[in-house]
Amino acid sequence: MTVNTKAIGQVRREKISNANLLMYISIGIFAAMYLAGILIWGGGFRKPQQIFDILNNYAYLIIIGCALTIVMITGGIDISVAGIVALVSMVDVMFLKGRLLPAEGMSDGVKVALAACIAIGIGLAFGAVQGALVAYLDIQPFIISLAGMFFARGMITIVSVEPMQLTVQEEPGILDIIQHRIEIGFLGSPNKKGVMIPARIEIGVIIAIAILFIIAVMLRKSRIGRNFYAVGGNRQSALMLGINVKRTRFTAHLFSGLLAGIAGFVFMMHNVSGNATNATAGEMDAIASSIIGGTLLSGGVGNVIGTFFGVMILATIKLIVTASGLTKPWWQTITSGAMLALFILLQSVVLANRGKKVKLPGWMKLGKG
Amino acid sequence: MPANKKKSSSGFMQKNSQLLIPLVAILILIIFNLIRDPSFFSIGMVTNNDGYPVLQGNLISIFNGASELVILAMGMTLVTAASGGQDISVGALAAIAGSALVKVLKSTEVITPWTVALGILACCAVAMLFGAFNGTIVSVFRIQPMIATLILFTCGRSIAYWINGGATPTVSSPIITAIGSFIPGCPVPTPILIVIFMGIVLGVLFKTTTLGLYVQTVGINQGAAKLNGINPVAVKLLTFVILGVCCAMAGTIGMSRLSLINHETLLLNVEMDAILAVAIGGNNLGGGKFNLVGSIMGAYAIQALTITLYAMKVPSTDVKAYKAIVIILLVVLGSPVVKEAFRKLKNQISAGRFLKEKGAA
């Protein structure tokens, strides 16, 4: 018992590592932005449903953010994830509409379960091929995953040129299942007529949060999770420690593919449509949220909780821009870019001045750092 | 060291092995097209709408269509070599530059050669400014290039939209048409001439100055470069500014082709193709040594592949999937593991022959 408390005490006295510092900064910025939203614009920001709306809309981004965090920790990159998301959503919608395989006599529940299996299968296939090429043939992961993205995006139009949509008229049973929302009464808010509307969460959010915690625990506690960090930190040392570097990199890409497949299923559940332009530039959003959450592209540093807050920050930026009445179409992205720039520079300034006895100007000081 | 000796013994192959992948790629495409349809390579003279004889054919459209990509790939090679990362904002930056050019052209009633020159200068200046912005974040603040340029990637096309006040204006001027297609009397498409011009400028720059050496030094070891009196910040910044000029030229060509600026579709996804060209050209995406010729050949190989697929009546939306398969085949052939296996096989064969000769003697 005493040993335990001592150990905890020691941990507490340790300095915060750079990665955790970046994560704390992003959590702080998210809190500050959301607080500013509540104080200045009020309205939607005051309702708990706003948070749930963000989660509902960006559940898939949280999952592919986790995928990129894992790959980036091992020092690689995977830009095929959004392509896989789009491909999976198209194939799933085609399957659920019965255009892909004859699915006569199946109950709607079985169909949805099979669609999930198809999603996981596609994801694993992409992950396995890309992982094998990256790890065992030693090809740059950027090129391989770029080819993966091209292939996935090209396959969408080969599967179906026209956009596909699940409709209430044709597939009411399936929509009932995948659009099921969990209602939380006490977090609800009254609408204009004064009727309490309960807060609604989609199943996809539950999946995303579950994956987030599983990956977080895996990265901290499991052997494969620690191997990811070791390989990303220094491949040579990892090799000398007896870690199977090739298999570790392969596993990272396999995980990435699997998560992208699940993200595609979650995306399909939210949007119920298949389209070649689904999740456009989603890979860049995922990379950005990983980076904002404190993951380094060079590898060895990062965690998925930070990535989660990275996604929340990106979403809140969009909300604030919309709320602040900048209605011209270009302002939203220009402001997002400016905020991203501010954030990236802030990270750099904080990291560069860490441990130095440099006196920062008052407005740049951030705690004891 | 025996390993080093072995390398120097086949020095020529080692030196040129970097160009192996793009060469093989182009060779495969040529052979494939020869078997498929020899008339693919025919070049003819036709009279265009203005009554001038111009060159026409698949080869010309490959060289013409790849112009923007080649220019961007040259700049991207430098940035990759110096900072070990890629600029993903080139497409957005080209859109900004093109919008700036249109803005200048639209501000006058009559478009004279002087306005066009002024416009191109202005668009170069704007692009260099944004390039310097990217470069500053990368070199001074030490952010990985892909993240630093993510900012412009996110908002660049919106800035282009904002420059022209939310419209997609058209420019009708014979000068702009000449830049986008043909100069009257000259049978070669103008974009090809611009590429040749840019190639000569960069070639002279690297032949007469030590910039190329500096870029490589900074890319290989920044600390060592600093100790040797090279300012890594300045070198990185300079590569980004050069890439800015390349983006301005690409934006000018892209705008002139259609005589209008569409911020959403101008050079869409070109950044991926440019990075691919650099990689196919045998350059290490992690920085260090670079080879401009390789990147240029890589860019032409990509365009040749696209035109070949179009000639085979593949729908334009499906081209990506086939492109991906070819890319994977190429990089697998060029991967270190496969190369090593080939080398071993070659050694075994030559060793076997040697033993036989010995036995015969």
PDB file of N, CA, C and O in Angstrom, chain B residues 124-159:
ATOM      1  N   CYS B 124       3.073  36.802 -58.877  1.00  0.00           N
ATOM      2  CA  CYS B 124       4.309  36.224 -58.341  1.00  0.00           C
ATOM      3  C   CYS B 124       4.577  36.777 -56.950  1.00  0.00           C
ATOM      4  O   CYS B 124       4.944  36.039 -56.025  1.00  0.00           O
ATOM      5  N   ALA B 125       4.387  38.100 -56.788  1.00  0.00           N
ATOM      6  CA  ALA B 125       4.665  38.731 -55.500  1.00  0.00           C
ATOM      7  C   ALA B 125       3.752  38.161 -54.416  1.00  0.00           C
ATOM      8  O   ALA B 125       4.210  37.815 -53.315  1.00  0.00           O
ATOM      9  N   VAL B 126       2.453  38.043 -54.757  1.00  0.00           N
ATOM     10  CA  VAL B 126       1.506  37.494 -53.776  1.00  0.00           C
ATOM     11  C   VAL B 126       1.895  36.069 -53.394  1.00  0.00           C
ATOM     12  O   VAL B 126       1.939  35.711 -52.211  1.00  0.00           O
ATOM     13  N   ALA B 127       2.205  35.256 -54.416  1.00  0.00           N
ATOM     14  CA  ALA B 127       2.546  33.857 -54.142  1.00  0.00           C
ATOM     15  C   ALA B 127       3.832  33.756 -53.336  1.00  0.00           C
ATOM     16  O   ALA B 127       3.960  32.909 -52.446  1.00  0.00           O
ATOM     17  N   MET B 128       4.825  34.658 -53.647  1.00  0.00           N
ATOM     18  CA  MET B 128       6.069  34.634 -52.881  1.00  0.00           C
ATOM     19  C   MET B 128       5.796  35.002 -51.428  1.00  0.00           C
ATOM     20  O   MET B 128       6.401  34.447 -50.506  1.00  0.00           O
ATOM     21  N   LEU B 129       4.875  35.943 -51.227  1.00  0.00           N
ATOM     22  CA  LEU B 129       4.520  36.361 -49.870  1.00  0.00           C
ATOM     23  C   LEU B 129       3.950  35.183 -49.088  1.00  0.00           C
ATOM     24  O   LEU B 129       4.359  34.908 -47.952  1.00  0.00           O
ATOM     25  N   PHE B 130       2.982  34.479 -49.725  1.00  0.00           N
ATOM     26  CA  PHE B 130       2.393  33.333 -49.032  1.00  0.00           C
ATOM     27  C   PHE B 130       3.418  32.218 -48.865  1.00  0.00           C
ATOM     28  O   PHE B 130       3.418  31.520 -47.850  1.00  0.00           O
ATOM     29  N   GLY B 131       4.306  32.050 -49.868  1.00  0.00           N
ATOM     30  CA  GLY B 131       5.377  31.075 -49.738  1.00  0.00           C
ATOM     31  C   GLY B 131       6.270  31.414 -48.559  1.00  0.00           C
ATOM     32  O   GLY B 131       6.654  30.538 -47.776  1.00  0.00           O
ATOM     33  N   ALA B 132       6.579  32.707 -48.408  1.00  0.00           N
ATOM     34  CA  ALA B 132       7.407  33.141 -47.286  1.00  0.00           C
ATOM     35  C   ALA B 132       6.687  32.895 -45.964  1.00  0.00           C
ATOM     36  O   ALA B 132       7.315  32.540 -44.964  1.00  0.00           O
ATOM     37  N   PHE B 133       5.356  33.054 -45.977  1.00  0.00           N
ATOM     38  CA  PHE B 133       4.564  32.769 -44.775  1.00  0.00           C
ATOM     39  C   PHE B 133       4.730  31.304 -44.373  1.00  0.00           C
ATOM     40  O   PHE B 133       5.072  30.983 -43.224  1.00  0.00           O
ATOM     41  N   ASN B 134       4.532  30.401 -45.365  1.00  0.00           N
ATOM     42  CA  ASN B 134       4.742  28.969 -45.097  1.00  0.00           C
ATOM     43  C   ASN B 134       6.167  28.719 -44.617  1.00  0.00           C
ATOM     44  O   ASN B 134       6.397  27.992 -43.651  1.00  0.00           O
ATOM     45  N   GLY B 135       7.117  29.325 -45.340  1.00  0.00           N
ATOM     46  CA  GLY B 135       8.524  29.102 -45.035  1.00  0.00           C
ATOM     47  C   GLY B 135       8.887  29.577 -43.645  1.00  0.00           C
ATOM     48  O   GLY B 135       9.676  28.943 -42.940  1.00  0.00           O
ATOM     49  N   THR B 136       8.319  30.718 -43.224  1.00  0.00           N
ATOM     50  CA  THR B 136       8.619  31.239 -41.892  1.00  0.00           C
ATOM     51  C   THR B 136       8.127  30.270 -40.830  1.00  0.00           C
ATOM     52  O   THR B 136       8.842  29.974 -39.863  1.00  0.00           O
ATOM     53  N   ILE B 137       6.904  29.760 -41.009  1.00  0.00           N
ATOM     54  CA  ILE B 137       6.378  28.836 -39.999  1.00  0.00           C
ATOM     55  C   ILE B 137       7.257  27.586 -39.930  1.00  0.00           C
ATOM     56  O   ILE B 137       7.560  27.082 -38.857  1.00  0.00           O
ATOM     57  N   VAL B 138       7.713  27.128 -41.101  1.00  0.00           N
ATOM     58  CA  VAL B 138       8.522  25.913 -41.111  1.00  0.00           C
ATOM     59  C   VAL B 138       9.906  26.170 -40.527  1.00  0.00           C
ATOM     60  O   VAL B 138      10.380  25.422 -39.672  1.00  0.00           O
ATOM     61  N   SER B 139      10.558  27.260 -40.981  1.00  0.00           N
ATOM     62  CA  SER B 139      11.965  27.427 -40.607  1.00  0.00           C
ATOM     63  C   SER B 139      12.129  28.105 -39.262  1.00  0.00           C
ATOM     64  O   SER B 139      12.913  27.659 -38.430  1.00  0.00           O
ATOM     65  N   VAL B 140      11.389  29.185 -39.007  1.00  0.00           N
ATOM     66  CA  VAL B 140      11.584  29.917 -37.756  1.00  0.00           C
ATOM     67  C   VAL B 140      10.896  29.201 -36.597  1.00  0.00           C
ATOM     68  O   VAL B 140      11.478  29.010 -35.538  1.00  0.00           O
ATOM     69  N   PHE B 141       9.653  28.768 -36.833  1.00  0.00           N
ATOM     70  CA  PHE B 141       8.902  28.156 -35.734  1.00  0.00           C
ATOM     71  C   PHE B 141       9.071  26.641 -35.677  1.00  0.00           C
ATOM     72  O   PHE B 141       8.546  25.979 -34.799  1.00  0.00           O
ATOM     73  N   ARG B 142       9.801  26.086 -36.641  1.00  0.00           N
ATOM     74  CA  ARG B 142      10.141  24.666 -36.652  1.00  0.00           C
ATOM     75  C   ARG B 142       8.922  23.758 -36.567  1.00  0.00           C
ATOM     76  O   ARG B 142       8.849  22.836 -35.761  1.00  0.00           O
ATOM     77  N   ILE B 143       7.929  24.037 -37.376  1.00  0.00           N
ATOM     78  CA  ILE B 143       6.760  23.172 -37.475  1.00  0.00           C
ATOM     79  C   ILE B 143       6.977  22.269 -38.680  1.00  0.00           C
ATOM     80  O   ILE B 143       7.540  22.702 -39.681  1.00  0.00           O
ATOM     81  N   GLN B 144       6.495  21.022 -38.584  1.00  0.00           N
ATOM     82  CA  GLN B 144       6.638  20.133 -39.739  1.00  0.00           C
ATOM     83  C   GLN B 144       5.899  20.741 -40.930  1.00  0.00           C
ATOM     84  O   GLN B 144       4.776  21.225 -40.778  1.00  0.00           O
ATOM     85  N   PRO B 145       6.539  20.710 -42.131  1.00  0.00           N
ATOM     86  CA  PRO B 145       5.963  21.406 -43.289  1.00  0.00           C
ATOM     87  C   PRO B 145       4.517  21.029 -43.578  1.00  0.00           C
ATOM     88  O   PRO B 145       3.706  21.883 -43.921  1.00  0.00           O
ATOM     89  N   MET B 146       4.192  19.736 -43.434  1.00  0.00           N
ATOM     90  CA  MET B 146       2.845  19.327 -43.800  1.00  0.00           C
ATOM     91  C   MET B 146       1.806  20.011 -42.902  1.00  0.00           C
ATOM     92  O   MET B 146       0.705  20.332 -43.336  1.00  0.00           O
ATOM     93  N   ILE B 147       2.173  20.242 -41.650  1.00  0.00           N
ATOM     94  CA  ILE B 147       1.256  20.897 -40.717  1.00  0.00           C
ATOM     95  C   ILE B 147       1.226  22.393 -40.977  1.00  0.00           C
ATOM     96  O   ILE B 147       0.172  23.026 -40.987  1.00  0.00           O
ATOM     97  N   ALA B 148       2.414  22.954 -41.222  1.00  0.00           N
ATOM     98  CA  ALA B 148       2.488  24.394 -41.464  1.00  0.00           C
ATOM     99  C   ALA B 148       1.657  24.768 -42.687  1.00  0.00           C
ATOM    100  O   ALA B 148       0.934  25.769 -42.686  1.00  0.00           O
ATOM    101  N   THR B 149       1.749  23.939 -43.733  1.00  0.00           N
ATOM    102  CA  THR B 149       1.027  24.274 -44.956  1.00  0.00           C
ATOM    103  C   THR B 149      -0.432  23.842 -44.899  1.00  0.00           C
ATOM    104  O   THR B 149      -1.215  24.181 -45.769  1.00  0.00           O
ATOM    105  N   LEU B 150      -0.769  23.083 -43.853  1.00  0.00           N
ATOM    106  CA  LEU B 150      -2.177  22.713 -43.649  1.00  0.00           C
ATOM    107  C   LEU B 150      -3.027  23.970 -43.483  1.00  0.00           C
ATOM    108  O   LEU B 150      -4.200  24.003 -43.875  1.00  0.00           O
ATOM    109  N   ILE B 151      -2.417  25.032 -42.928  1.00  0.00           N
ATOM    110  CA  ILE B 151      -3.161  26.280 -42.717  1.00  0.00           C
ATOM    111  C   ILE B 151      -3.664  26.812 -44.051  1.00  0.00           C
ATOM    112  O   ILE B 151      -4.854  27.072 -44.230  1.00  0.00           O
ATOM    113  N   LEU B 152      -2.723  26.957 -45.016  1.00  0.00           N
ATOM    114  CA  LEU B 152      -3.141  27.482 -46.324  1.00  0.00           C
ATOM    115  C   LEU B 152      -3.985  26.471 -47.091  1.00  0.00           C
ATOM    116  O   LEU B 152      -4.865  26.851 -47.850  1.00  0.00           O
ATOM    117  N   PHE B 153      -3.702  25.188 -46.873  1.00  0.00           N
ATOM    118  CA  PHE B 153      -4.513  24.157 -47.516  1.00  0.00           C
ATOM    119  C   PHE B 153      -5.971  24.321 -47.087  1.00  0.00           C
ATOM    120  O   PHE B 153      -6.890  24.171 -47.885  1.00  0.00           O
ATOM    121  N   THR B 154      -6.167  24.651 -45.796  1.00  0.00           N
ATOM    122  CA  THR B 154      -7.525  24.807 -45.277  1.00  0.00           C
ATOM    123  C   THR B 154      -8.191  26.047 -45.851  1.00  0.00           C
ATOM    124  O   THR B 154      -9.336  25.999 -46.285  1.00  0.00           O
ATOM    125  N   CYS B 155      -7.467  27.193 -45.805  1.00  0.00           N
ATOM    126  CA  CYS B 155      -8.170  28.440 -46.096  1.00  0.00           C
ATOM    127  C   CYS B 155      -7.735  29.090 -47.408  1.00  0.00           C
ATOM    128  O   CYS B 155      -8.302  30.102 -47.802  1.00  0.00           O
ATOM    129  N   GLY B 156      -6.747  28.502 -48.119  1.00  0.00           N
ATOM    130  CA  GLY B 156      -6.214  29.147 -49.321  1.00  0.00           C
ATOM    131  C   GLY B 156      -7.269  29.398 -50.391  1.00  0.00           C
ATOM    132  O   GLY B 156      -7.365  30.493 -50.944  1.00  0.00           O
ATOM    133  N   ARG B 157      -8.079  28.386 -50.676  1.00  0.00           N
ATOM    134  CA  ARG B 157      -9.069  28.541 -51.750  1.00  0.00           C
ATOM    135  C   ARG B 157     -10.139  29.559 -51.366  1.00  0.00           C
ATOM    136  O   ARG B 157     -10.694  30.234 -52.231  1.00  0.00           O
ATOM    137  N   SER B 158     -10.408  29.678 -50.059  1.00  0.00           N
ATOM    138  CA  SER B 158     -11.360  30.706 -49.636  1.00  0.00           C
ATOM    139  C   SER B 158     -10.760  32.095 -49.804  1.00  0.00           C
ATOM    140  O   SER B 158     -11.466  33.047 -50.149  1.00  0.00           O
ATOM    141  N   ILE B 159      -9.443  32.223 -49.571  1.00  0.00           N
ATOM    142  CA  ILE B 159      -8.791  33.512 -49.788  1.00  0.00           C
ATOM    143  C   ILE B 159      -8.886  33.880 -51.271  1.00  0.00           C
ATOM    144  O   ILE B 159      -9.182  35.024 -51.628  1.00  0.00           O
TER     145      ILE B 159
END
